[in-house]
CSV table of C-alpha atoms and ligand atoms in Angstrom, one decimal:
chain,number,residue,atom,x,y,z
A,1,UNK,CA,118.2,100.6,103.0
A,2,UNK,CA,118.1,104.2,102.0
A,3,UNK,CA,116.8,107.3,104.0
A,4,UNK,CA,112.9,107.9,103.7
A,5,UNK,CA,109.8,110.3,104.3
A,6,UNK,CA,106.8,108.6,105.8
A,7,UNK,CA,103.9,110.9,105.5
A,8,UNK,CA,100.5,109.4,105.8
A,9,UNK,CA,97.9,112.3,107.2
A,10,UNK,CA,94.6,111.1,106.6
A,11,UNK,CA,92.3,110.6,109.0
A,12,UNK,CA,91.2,107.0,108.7
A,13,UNK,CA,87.5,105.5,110.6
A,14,UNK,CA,87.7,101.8,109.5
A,15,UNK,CA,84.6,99.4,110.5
A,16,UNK,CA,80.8,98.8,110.1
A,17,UNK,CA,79.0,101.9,110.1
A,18,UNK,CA,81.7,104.8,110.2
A,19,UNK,CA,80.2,106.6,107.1
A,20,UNK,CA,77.1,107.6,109.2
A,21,UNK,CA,80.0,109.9,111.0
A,22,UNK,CA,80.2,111.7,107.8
A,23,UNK,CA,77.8,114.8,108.6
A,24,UNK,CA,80.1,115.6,111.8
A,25,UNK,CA,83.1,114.9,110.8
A,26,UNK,CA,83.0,117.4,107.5
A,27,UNK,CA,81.6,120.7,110.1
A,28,UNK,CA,83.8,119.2,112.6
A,29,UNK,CA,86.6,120.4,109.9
A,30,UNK,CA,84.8,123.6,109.5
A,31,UNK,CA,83.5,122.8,106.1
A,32,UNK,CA,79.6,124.2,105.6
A,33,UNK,CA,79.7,124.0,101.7
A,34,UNK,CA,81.3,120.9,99.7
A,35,UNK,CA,81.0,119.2,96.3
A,36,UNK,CA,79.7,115.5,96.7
A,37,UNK,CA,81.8,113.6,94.0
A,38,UNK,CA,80.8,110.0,92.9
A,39,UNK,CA,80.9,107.5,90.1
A,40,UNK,CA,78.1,105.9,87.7
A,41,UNK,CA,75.7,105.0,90.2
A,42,UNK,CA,76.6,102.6,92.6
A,43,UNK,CA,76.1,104.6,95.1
A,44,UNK,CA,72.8,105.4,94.4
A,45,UNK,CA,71.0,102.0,93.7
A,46,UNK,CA,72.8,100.8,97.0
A,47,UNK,CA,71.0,103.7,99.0
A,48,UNK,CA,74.5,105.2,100.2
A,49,UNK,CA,74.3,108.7,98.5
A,50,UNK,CA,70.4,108.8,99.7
A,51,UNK,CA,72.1,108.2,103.5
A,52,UNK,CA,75.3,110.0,103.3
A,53,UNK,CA,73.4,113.5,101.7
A,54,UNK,CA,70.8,112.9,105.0
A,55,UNK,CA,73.5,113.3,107.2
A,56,UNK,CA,75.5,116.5,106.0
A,57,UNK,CA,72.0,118.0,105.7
A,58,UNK,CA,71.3,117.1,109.5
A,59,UNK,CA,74.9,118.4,110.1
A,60,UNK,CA,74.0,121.7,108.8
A,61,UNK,CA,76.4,121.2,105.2
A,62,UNK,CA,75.6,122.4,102.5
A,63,UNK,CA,76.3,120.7,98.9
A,64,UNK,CA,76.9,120.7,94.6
A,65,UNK,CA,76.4,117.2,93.1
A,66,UNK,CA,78.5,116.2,90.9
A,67,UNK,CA,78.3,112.0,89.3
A,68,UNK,CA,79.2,110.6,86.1
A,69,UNK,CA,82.7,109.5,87.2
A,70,UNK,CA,83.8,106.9,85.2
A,71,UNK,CA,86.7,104.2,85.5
A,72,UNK,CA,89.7,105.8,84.0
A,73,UNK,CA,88.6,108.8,85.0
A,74,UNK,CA,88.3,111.6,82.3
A,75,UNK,CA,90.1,115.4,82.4
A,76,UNK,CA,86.7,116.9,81.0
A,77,UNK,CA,84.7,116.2,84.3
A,78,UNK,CA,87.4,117.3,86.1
A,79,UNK,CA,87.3,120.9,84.2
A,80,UNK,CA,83.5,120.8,84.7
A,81,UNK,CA,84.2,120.0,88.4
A,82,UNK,CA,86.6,122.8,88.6
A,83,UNK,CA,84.1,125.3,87.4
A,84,UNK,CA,81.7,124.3,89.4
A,85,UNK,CA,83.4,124.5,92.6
A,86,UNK,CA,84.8,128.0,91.9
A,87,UNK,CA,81.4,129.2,91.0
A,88,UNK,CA,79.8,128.2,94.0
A,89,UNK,CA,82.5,128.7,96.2
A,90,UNK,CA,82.8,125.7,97.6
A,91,UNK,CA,84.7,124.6,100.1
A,92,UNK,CA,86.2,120.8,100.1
A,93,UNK,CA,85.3,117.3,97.7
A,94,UNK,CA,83.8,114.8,98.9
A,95,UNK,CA,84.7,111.5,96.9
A,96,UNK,CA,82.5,108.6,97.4
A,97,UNK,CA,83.5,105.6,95.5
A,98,UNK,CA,87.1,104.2,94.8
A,99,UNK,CA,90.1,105.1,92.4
A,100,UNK,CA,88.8,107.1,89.8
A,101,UNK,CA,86.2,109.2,91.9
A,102,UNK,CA,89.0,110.1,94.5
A,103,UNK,CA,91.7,110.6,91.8
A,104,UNK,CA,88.9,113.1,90.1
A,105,UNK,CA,88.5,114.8,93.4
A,106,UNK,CA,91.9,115.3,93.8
A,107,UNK,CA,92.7,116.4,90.2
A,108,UNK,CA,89.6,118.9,91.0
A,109,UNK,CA,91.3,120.0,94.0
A,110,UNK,CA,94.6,120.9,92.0
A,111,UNK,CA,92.6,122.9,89.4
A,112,UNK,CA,91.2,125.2,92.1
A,113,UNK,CA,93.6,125.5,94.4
A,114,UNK,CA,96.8,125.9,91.9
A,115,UNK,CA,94.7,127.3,89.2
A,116,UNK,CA,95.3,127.1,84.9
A,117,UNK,CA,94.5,123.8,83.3
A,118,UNK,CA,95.0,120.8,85.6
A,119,UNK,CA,96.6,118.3,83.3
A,120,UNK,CA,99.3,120.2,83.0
A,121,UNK,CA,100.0,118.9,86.1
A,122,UNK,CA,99.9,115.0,84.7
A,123,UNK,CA,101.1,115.9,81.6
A,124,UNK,CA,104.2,116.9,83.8
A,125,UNK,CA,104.2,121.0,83.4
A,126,UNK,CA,103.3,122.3,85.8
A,127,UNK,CA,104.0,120.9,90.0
A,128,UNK,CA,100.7,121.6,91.4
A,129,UNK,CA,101.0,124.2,94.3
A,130,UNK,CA,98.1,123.6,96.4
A,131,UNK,CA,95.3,121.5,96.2
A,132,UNK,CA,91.5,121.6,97.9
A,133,UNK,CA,90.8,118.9,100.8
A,134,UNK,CA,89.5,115.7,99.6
A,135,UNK,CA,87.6,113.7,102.3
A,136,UNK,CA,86.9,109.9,101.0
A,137,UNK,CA,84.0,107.4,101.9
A,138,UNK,CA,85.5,104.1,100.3
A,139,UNK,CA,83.6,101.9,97.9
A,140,UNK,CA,86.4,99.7,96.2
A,141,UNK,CA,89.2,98.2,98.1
A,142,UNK,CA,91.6,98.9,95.3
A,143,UNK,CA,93.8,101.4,94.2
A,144,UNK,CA,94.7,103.0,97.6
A,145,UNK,CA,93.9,106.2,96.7
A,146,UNK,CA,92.1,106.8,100.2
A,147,UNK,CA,95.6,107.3,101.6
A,148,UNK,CA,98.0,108.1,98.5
A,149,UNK,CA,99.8,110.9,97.3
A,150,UNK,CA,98.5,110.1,93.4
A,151,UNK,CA,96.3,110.6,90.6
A,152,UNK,CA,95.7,109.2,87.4
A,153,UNK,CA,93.8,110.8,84.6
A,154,UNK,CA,92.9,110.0,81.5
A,155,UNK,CA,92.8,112.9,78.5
A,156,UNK,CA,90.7,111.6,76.2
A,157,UNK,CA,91.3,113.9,73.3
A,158,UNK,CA,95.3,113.0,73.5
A,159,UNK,CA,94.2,109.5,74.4
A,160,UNK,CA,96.8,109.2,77.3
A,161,UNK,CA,96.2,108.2,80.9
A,162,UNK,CA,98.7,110.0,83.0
A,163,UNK,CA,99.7,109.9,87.0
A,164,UNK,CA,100.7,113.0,89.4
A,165,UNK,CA,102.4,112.5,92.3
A,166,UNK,CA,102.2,114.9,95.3
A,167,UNK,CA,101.7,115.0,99.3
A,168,UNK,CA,99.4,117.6,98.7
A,169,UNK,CA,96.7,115.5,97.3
A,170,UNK,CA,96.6,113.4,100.4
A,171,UNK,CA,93.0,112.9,101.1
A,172,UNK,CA,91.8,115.0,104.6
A,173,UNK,CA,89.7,111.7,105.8
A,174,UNK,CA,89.1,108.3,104.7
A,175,UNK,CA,85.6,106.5,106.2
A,176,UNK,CA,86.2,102.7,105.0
A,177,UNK,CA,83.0,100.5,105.8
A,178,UNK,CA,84.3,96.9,104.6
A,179,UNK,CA,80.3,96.2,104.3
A,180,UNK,CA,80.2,98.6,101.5
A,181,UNK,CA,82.4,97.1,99.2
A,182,UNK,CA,80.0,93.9,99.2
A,183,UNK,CA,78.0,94.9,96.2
A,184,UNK,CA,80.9,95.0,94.3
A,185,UNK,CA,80.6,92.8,91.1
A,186,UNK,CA,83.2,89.9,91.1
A,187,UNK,CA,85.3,91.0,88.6
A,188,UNK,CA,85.7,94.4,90.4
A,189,UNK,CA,86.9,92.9,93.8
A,190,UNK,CA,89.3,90.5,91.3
A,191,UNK,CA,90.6,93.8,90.1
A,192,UNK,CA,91.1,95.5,93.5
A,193,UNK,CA,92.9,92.8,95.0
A,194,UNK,CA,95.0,92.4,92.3
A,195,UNK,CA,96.0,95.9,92.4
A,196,UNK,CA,96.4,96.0,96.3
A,197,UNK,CA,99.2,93.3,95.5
A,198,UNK,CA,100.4,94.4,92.8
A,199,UNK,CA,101.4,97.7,94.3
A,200,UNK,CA,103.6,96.0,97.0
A,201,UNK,CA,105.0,93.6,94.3
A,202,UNK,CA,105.9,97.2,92.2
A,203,UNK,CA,108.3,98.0,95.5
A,204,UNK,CA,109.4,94.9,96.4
A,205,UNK,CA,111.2,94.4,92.8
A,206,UNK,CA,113.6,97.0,93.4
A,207,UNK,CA,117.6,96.7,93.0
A,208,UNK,CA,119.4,98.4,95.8
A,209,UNK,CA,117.5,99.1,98.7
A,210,UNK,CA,115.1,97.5,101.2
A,211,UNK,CA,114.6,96.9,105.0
A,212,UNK,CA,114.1,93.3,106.8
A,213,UNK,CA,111.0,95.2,108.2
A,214,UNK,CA,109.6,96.5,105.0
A,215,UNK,CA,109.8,93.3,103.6
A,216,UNK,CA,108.1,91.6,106.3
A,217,UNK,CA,104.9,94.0,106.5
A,218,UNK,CA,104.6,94.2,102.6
A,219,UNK,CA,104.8,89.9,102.5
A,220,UNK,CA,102.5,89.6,105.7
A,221,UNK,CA,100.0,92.3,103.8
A,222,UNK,CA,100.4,90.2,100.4
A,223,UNK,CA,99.9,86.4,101.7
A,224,UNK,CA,96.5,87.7,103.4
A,225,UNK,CA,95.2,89.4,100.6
A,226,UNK,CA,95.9,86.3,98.6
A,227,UNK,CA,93.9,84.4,101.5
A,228,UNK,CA,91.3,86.7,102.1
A,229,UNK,CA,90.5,87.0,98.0
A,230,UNK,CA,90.2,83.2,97.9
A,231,UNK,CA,87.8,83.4,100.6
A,232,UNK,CA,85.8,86.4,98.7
A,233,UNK,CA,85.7,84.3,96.0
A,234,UNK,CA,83.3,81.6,97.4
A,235,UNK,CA,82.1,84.1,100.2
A,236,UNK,CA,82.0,88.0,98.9
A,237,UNK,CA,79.7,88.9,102.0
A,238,UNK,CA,82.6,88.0,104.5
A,239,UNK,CA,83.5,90.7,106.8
A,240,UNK,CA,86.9,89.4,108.0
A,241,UNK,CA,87.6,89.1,104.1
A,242,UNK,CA,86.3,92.3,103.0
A,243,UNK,CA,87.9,94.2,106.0
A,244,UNK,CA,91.7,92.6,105.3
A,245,UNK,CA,91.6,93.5,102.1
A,246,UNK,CA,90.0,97.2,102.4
A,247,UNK,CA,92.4,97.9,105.1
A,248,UNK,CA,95.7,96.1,102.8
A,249,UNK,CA,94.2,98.5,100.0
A,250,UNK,CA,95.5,101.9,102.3
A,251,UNK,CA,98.6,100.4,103.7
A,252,UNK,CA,99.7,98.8,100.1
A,253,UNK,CA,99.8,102.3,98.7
A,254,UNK,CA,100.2,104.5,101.6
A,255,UNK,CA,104.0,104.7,101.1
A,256,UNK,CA,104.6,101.9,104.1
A,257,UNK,CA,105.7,99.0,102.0
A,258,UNK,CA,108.2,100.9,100.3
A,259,UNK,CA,110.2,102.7,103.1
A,260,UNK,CA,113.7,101.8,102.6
A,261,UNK,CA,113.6,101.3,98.9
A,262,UNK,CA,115.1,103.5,96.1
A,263,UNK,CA,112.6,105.8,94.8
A,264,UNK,CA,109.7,103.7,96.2
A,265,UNK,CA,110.0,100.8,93.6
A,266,UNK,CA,109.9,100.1,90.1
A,267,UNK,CA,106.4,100.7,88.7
A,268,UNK,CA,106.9,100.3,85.1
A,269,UNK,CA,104.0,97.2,84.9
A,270,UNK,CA,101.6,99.8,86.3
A,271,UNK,CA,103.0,102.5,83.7
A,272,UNK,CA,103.0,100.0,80.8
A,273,UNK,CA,98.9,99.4,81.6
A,274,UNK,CA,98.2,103.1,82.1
A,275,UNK,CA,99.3,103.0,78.4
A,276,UNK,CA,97.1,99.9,77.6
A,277,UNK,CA,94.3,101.7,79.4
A,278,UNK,CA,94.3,105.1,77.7
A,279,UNK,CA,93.9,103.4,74.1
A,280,UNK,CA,91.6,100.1,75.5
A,281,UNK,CA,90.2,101.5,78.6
A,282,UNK,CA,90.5,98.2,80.1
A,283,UNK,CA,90.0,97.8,84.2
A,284,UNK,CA,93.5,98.9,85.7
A,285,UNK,CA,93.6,95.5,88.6
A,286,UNK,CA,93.1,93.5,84.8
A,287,UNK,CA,95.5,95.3,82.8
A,288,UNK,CA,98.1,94.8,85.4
A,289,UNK,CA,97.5,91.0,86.1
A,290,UNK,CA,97.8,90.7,82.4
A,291,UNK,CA,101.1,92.4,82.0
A,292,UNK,CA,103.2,91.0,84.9
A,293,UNK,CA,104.1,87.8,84.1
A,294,UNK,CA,105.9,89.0,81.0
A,295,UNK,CA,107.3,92.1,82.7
A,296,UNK,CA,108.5,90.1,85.4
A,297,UNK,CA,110.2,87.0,83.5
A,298,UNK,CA,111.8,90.1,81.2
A,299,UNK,CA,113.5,91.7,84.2
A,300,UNK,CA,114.2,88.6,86.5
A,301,UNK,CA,118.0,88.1,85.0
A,302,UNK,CA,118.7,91.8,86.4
A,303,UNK,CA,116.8,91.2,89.5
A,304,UNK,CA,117.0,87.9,90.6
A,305,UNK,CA,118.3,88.2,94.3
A,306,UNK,CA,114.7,89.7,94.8
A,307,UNK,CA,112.7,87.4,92.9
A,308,UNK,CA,114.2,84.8,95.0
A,309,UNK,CA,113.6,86.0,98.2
A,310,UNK,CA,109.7,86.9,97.0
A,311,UNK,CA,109.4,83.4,96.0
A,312,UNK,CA,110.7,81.9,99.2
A,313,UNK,CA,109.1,84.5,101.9
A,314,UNK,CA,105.8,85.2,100.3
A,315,UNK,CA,105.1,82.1,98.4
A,316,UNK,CA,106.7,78.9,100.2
A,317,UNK,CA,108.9,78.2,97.1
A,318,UNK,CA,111.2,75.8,98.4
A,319,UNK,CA,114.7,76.2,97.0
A,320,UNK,CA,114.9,75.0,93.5
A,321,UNK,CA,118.2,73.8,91.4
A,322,UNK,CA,119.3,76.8,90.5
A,323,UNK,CA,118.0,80.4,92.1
A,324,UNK,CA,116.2,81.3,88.2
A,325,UNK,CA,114.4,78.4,88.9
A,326,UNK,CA,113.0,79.2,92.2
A,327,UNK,CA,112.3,82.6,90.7
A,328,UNK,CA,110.5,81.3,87.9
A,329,UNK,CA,108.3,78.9,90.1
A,330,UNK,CA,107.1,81.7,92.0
A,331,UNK,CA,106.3,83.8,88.8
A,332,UNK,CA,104.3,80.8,88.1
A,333,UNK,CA,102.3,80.8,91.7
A,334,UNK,CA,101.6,84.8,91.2
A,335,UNK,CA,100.3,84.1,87.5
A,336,UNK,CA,97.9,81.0,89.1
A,337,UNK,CA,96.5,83.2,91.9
A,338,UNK,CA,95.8,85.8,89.2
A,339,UNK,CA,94.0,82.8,87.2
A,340,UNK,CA,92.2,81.6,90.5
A,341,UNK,CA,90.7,85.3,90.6
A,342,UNK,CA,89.3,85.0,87.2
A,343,UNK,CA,91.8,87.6,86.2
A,344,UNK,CA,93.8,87.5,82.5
A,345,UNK,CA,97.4,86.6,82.6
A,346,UNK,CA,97.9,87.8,79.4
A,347,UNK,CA,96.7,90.4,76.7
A,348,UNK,CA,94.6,88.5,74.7
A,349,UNK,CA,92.7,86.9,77.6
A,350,UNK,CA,91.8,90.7,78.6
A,351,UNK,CA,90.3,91.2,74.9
A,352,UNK,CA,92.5,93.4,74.0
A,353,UNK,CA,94.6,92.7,70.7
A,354,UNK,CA,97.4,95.7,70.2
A,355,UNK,CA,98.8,96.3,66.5
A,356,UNK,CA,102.8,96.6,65.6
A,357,UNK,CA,102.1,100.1,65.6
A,358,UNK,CA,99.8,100.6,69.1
A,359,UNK,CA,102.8,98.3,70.7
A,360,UNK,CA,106.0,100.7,69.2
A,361,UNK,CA,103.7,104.0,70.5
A,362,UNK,CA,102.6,102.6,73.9
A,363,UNK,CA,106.9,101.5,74.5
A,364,UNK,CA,107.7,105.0,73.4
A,365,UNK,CA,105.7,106.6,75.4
A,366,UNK,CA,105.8,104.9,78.6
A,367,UNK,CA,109.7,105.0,78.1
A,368,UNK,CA,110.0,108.9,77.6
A,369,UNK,CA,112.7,108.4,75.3
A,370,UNK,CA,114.5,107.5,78.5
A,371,UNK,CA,115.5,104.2,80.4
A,372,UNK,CA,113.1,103.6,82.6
A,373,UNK,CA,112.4,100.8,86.2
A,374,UNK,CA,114.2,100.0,89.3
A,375,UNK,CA,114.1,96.0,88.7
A,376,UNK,CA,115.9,96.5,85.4
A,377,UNK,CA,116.8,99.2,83.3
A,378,UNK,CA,114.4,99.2,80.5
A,379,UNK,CA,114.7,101.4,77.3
A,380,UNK,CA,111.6,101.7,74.7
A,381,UNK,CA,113.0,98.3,72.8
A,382,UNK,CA,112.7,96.6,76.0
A,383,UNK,CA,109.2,97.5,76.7
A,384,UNK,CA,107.9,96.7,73.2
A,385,UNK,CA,109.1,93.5,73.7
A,386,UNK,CA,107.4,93.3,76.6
A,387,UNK,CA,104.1,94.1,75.4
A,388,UNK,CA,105.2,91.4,72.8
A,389,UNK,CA,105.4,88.5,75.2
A,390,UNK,CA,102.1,89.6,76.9
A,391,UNK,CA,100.4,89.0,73.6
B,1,NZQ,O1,81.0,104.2,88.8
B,1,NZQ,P1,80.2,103.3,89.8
B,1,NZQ,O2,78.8,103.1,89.3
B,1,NZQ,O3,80.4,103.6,91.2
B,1,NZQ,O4,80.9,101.8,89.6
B,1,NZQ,C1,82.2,101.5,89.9
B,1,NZQ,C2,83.1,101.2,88.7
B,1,NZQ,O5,82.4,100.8,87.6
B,1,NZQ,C3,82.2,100.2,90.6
B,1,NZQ,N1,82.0,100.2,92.1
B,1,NZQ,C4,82.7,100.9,93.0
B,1,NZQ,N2,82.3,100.6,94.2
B,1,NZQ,C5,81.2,99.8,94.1
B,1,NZQ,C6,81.0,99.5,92.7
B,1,NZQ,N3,80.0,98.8,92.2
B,1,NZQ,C7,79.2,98.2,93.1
B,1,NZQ,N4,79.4,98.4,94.5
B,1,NZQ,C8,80.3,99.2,95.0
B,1,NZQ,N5,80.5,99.3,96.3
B,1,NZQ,O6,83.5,99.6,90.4
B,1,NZQ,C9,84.0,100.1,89.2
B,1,NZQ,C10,85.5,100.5,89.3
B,1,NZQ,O7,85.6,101.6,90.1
B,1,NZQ,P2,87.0,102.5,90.1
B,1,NZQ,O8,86.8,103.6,91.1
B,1,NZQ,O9,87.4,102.7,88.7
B,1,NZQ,O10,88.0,101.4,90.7
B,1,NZQ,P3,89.4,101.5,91.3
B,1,NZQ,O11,89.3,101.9,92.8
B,1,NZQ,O12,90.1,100.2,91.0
B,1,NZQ,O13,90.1,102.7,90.6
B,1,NZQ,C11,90.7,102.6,89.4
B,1,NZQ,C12,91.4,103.9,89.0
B,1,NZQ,O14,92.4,104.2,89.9
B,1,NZQ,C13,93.6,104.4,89.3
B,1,NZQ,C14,93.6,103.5,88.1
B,1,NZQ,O15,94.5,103.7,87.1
B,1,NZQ,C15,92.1,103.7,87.6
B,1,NZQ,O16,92.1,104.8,86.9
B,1,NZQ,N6,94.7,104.2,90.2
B,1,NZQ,C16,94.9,105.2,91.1
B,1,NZQ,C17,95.9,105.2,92.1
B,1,NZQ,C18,96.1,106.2,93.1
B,1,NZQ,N7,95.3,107.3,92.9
B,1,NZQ,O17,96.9,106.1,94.0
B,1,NZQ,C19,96.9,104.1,92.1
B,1,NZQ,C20,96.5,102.9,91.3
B,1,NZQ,O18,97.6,102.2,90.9
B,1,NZQ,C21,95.7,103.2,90.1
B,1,NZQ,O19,96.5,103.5,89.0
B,2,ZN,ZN1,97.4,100.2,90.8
């Protein structure tokens, strides 16, 4: 294992009913003027804006409204959002809704409190120096963004979808109703649980450094997402289910299942569908699901020990004839529970057909010119092949 940082702030309320707190908590924190951040609507035809507005205006809070978020969430809102809050002189966001309203938020927070244009800071810059408090009411168990230190924006006009890291982003508050995430469509709790494994699986595959412990919570968090989204699929108004996987969502990307590891894991199957994303706009949980299988049967030679020990601990491989075997079999299991959730294990089954061209540009720039991964060093030839196999 190698020396780590655990830093996970936020203030977390987690069951039925907590988002009602929301009035108190925000002028507990001294906040009388916020911006109220959320998505396409959801939140209003489901009645929760209507409720959550009612009580910071019993609470004595006053608020800007600002919706239109959409998945892959765009820099131009953000800039609106910016001006807005500086004009009004308000004083923390309030995200409600999952990924892309928080990561907004937080990319509004940046703007304001480190001032010039805020994707300078994805684009790689600038390091954000401060950054407004985001407070969270959680709609989407997905990307973990409730409890993260990340970002990801997409700039439409240079049609790249790009991450920031930084503890400063870390939201305030996090009020996580599992109940609320029941009027998700299918497909959208497919994706979220996909992504909740998906970023232990990016930490686990990691050459060089890990902890008997880590790998226990990150397989224990895994296996009951994988039970609890099987239930969700024949039961999506299941509590137990719903609250498993809302509360795996934080702790998958809250920094826990990667203490001990070098550089907190490999993510290069996330970064390779940030690229797909910015030119297809696909759903991240689907883009990732469809890119795994090939990114992981590419690296496995350079990784195997890991592979192996995934296969066996979180999947009940039994030892095959050789170790790549074992491997592979439990490549295979992850690529049928992916299936089982309706999810694409490859490009074409998420609609999306890449040219020669799209392929070579996507490699080059999710490589930076550079090598690139923890699982396997990976240069821009590497990762167009890649993208290849996941045709
Ligand atoms: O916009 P509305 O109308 O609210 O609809 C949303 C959206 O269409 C809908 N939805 C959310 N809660 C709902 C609901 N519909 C019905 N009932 C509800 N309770 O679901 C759709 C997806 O929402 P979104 O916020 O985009 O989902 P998610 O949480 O998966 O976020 C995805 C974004 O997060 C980024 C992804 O790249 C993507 O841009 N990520 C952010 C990370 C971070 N900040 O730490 C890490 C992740 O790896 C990820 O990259
Ligand atoms: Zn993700």
């Amino acid at each position: 294992m190698v020396n780590f940082n655990y830093y996970a702030p936020t203030n977390v309320l987690f069951g039925r009913g907590v988002e009602e707190q929301v009035g108190e908590i925000v002028s507990g924190y001294g906040f009388s003027r916020i911006l109220v951040h959320f998505g396409g609507g959801s939140v209003k035809r489901s009645g929760l804006l209507d409720r959550v507005l009612a009580r910071l205006e019993s609470a004595g809070v006053g608020y800007v409204l600002l919706g239109g978020v959409v998945p892959n969430p765009r820099i131009s809102l953000v800039r609106e959002g910016i001006g807005i809050v500086k004009k009004e002189k308000l004083q923390m966001i309030l995200a409600i809704g999952g990924g892309s309203v928080i990561d907004s938020s937080k990319a509004i927070g940046y703007g304001v409190a480190s001032g010039g244009d805020p994707w300078d800071f994805y684009s790689g810059k600038r390091k954000p120096t401060g950054c407004l408090p985001v407070g969270v009411i959680l709609t989407i168990a997905a990307a973990g963004s409730e409890m993260s230190n990340s970002s990801v924006l997409t700039n439409e006009e240079e049609v790249r979808k790009k991450g920031c890291s930084n503890d400063l982003c870390r939201p305030l508050f996090a009020l996580m109703n599992p109940e609320l995430t029941m009027t998700l469509p299918p497909y959208q709790t497919s994706c979220g649980c996909t992504d909740i494994v998906m970023h232990s699986l990016e930490r686990w595959f990691n050459r060089g450094g890990t902890m008997d412990l880590t790998d226990a919570l990150a397989a224990g968090l895994i296996r009951t997402v994988m039970r609890s989204a099987a239930v969700l699929m024949e039961h999506p108004d299941d509590y137990e289910a719903r609250a498993n996987v809302m509360w795996a969502g934080s702790l998958s990307h809250n920094g826990l299942t990667g203490c001990g590891g070098v550089g907190r894991g490999d993510w290069i199957t996330h970064n390779m569908e940030h690229e797909v994303g910015a030119i297809f706009d696909v759903s991240h949980g689907a883009g990732l699901a469809a890119l795994w299988g090939s990114w992981a049967r590419y690296v496995l030679p350079s990784c195997t020990e890991r592979f192996v020990k995934f296969a066996t601990m979180v999947l009940d491989v039994p030892q095959q004839e050789s170790d790549t075997e074992t491997a592979l079999e439990g490549i295979r299991r992850m690529e049928a529970f992916f299936r089982s959730l309706n999810m694409p294990t490859s490009l074409a089954e998420l609609g999306v057909s890449p040219t020669e061209e799209q392929m070579r540009l996507m490699a080059h720039k999710c490589s930076g010119g550079g090598t690139v991964g923890r699982a396997a060093d990976l240069d821009e030839n590497d990762l167009y092949n890649i993208y290849k196999a996941a045709l």
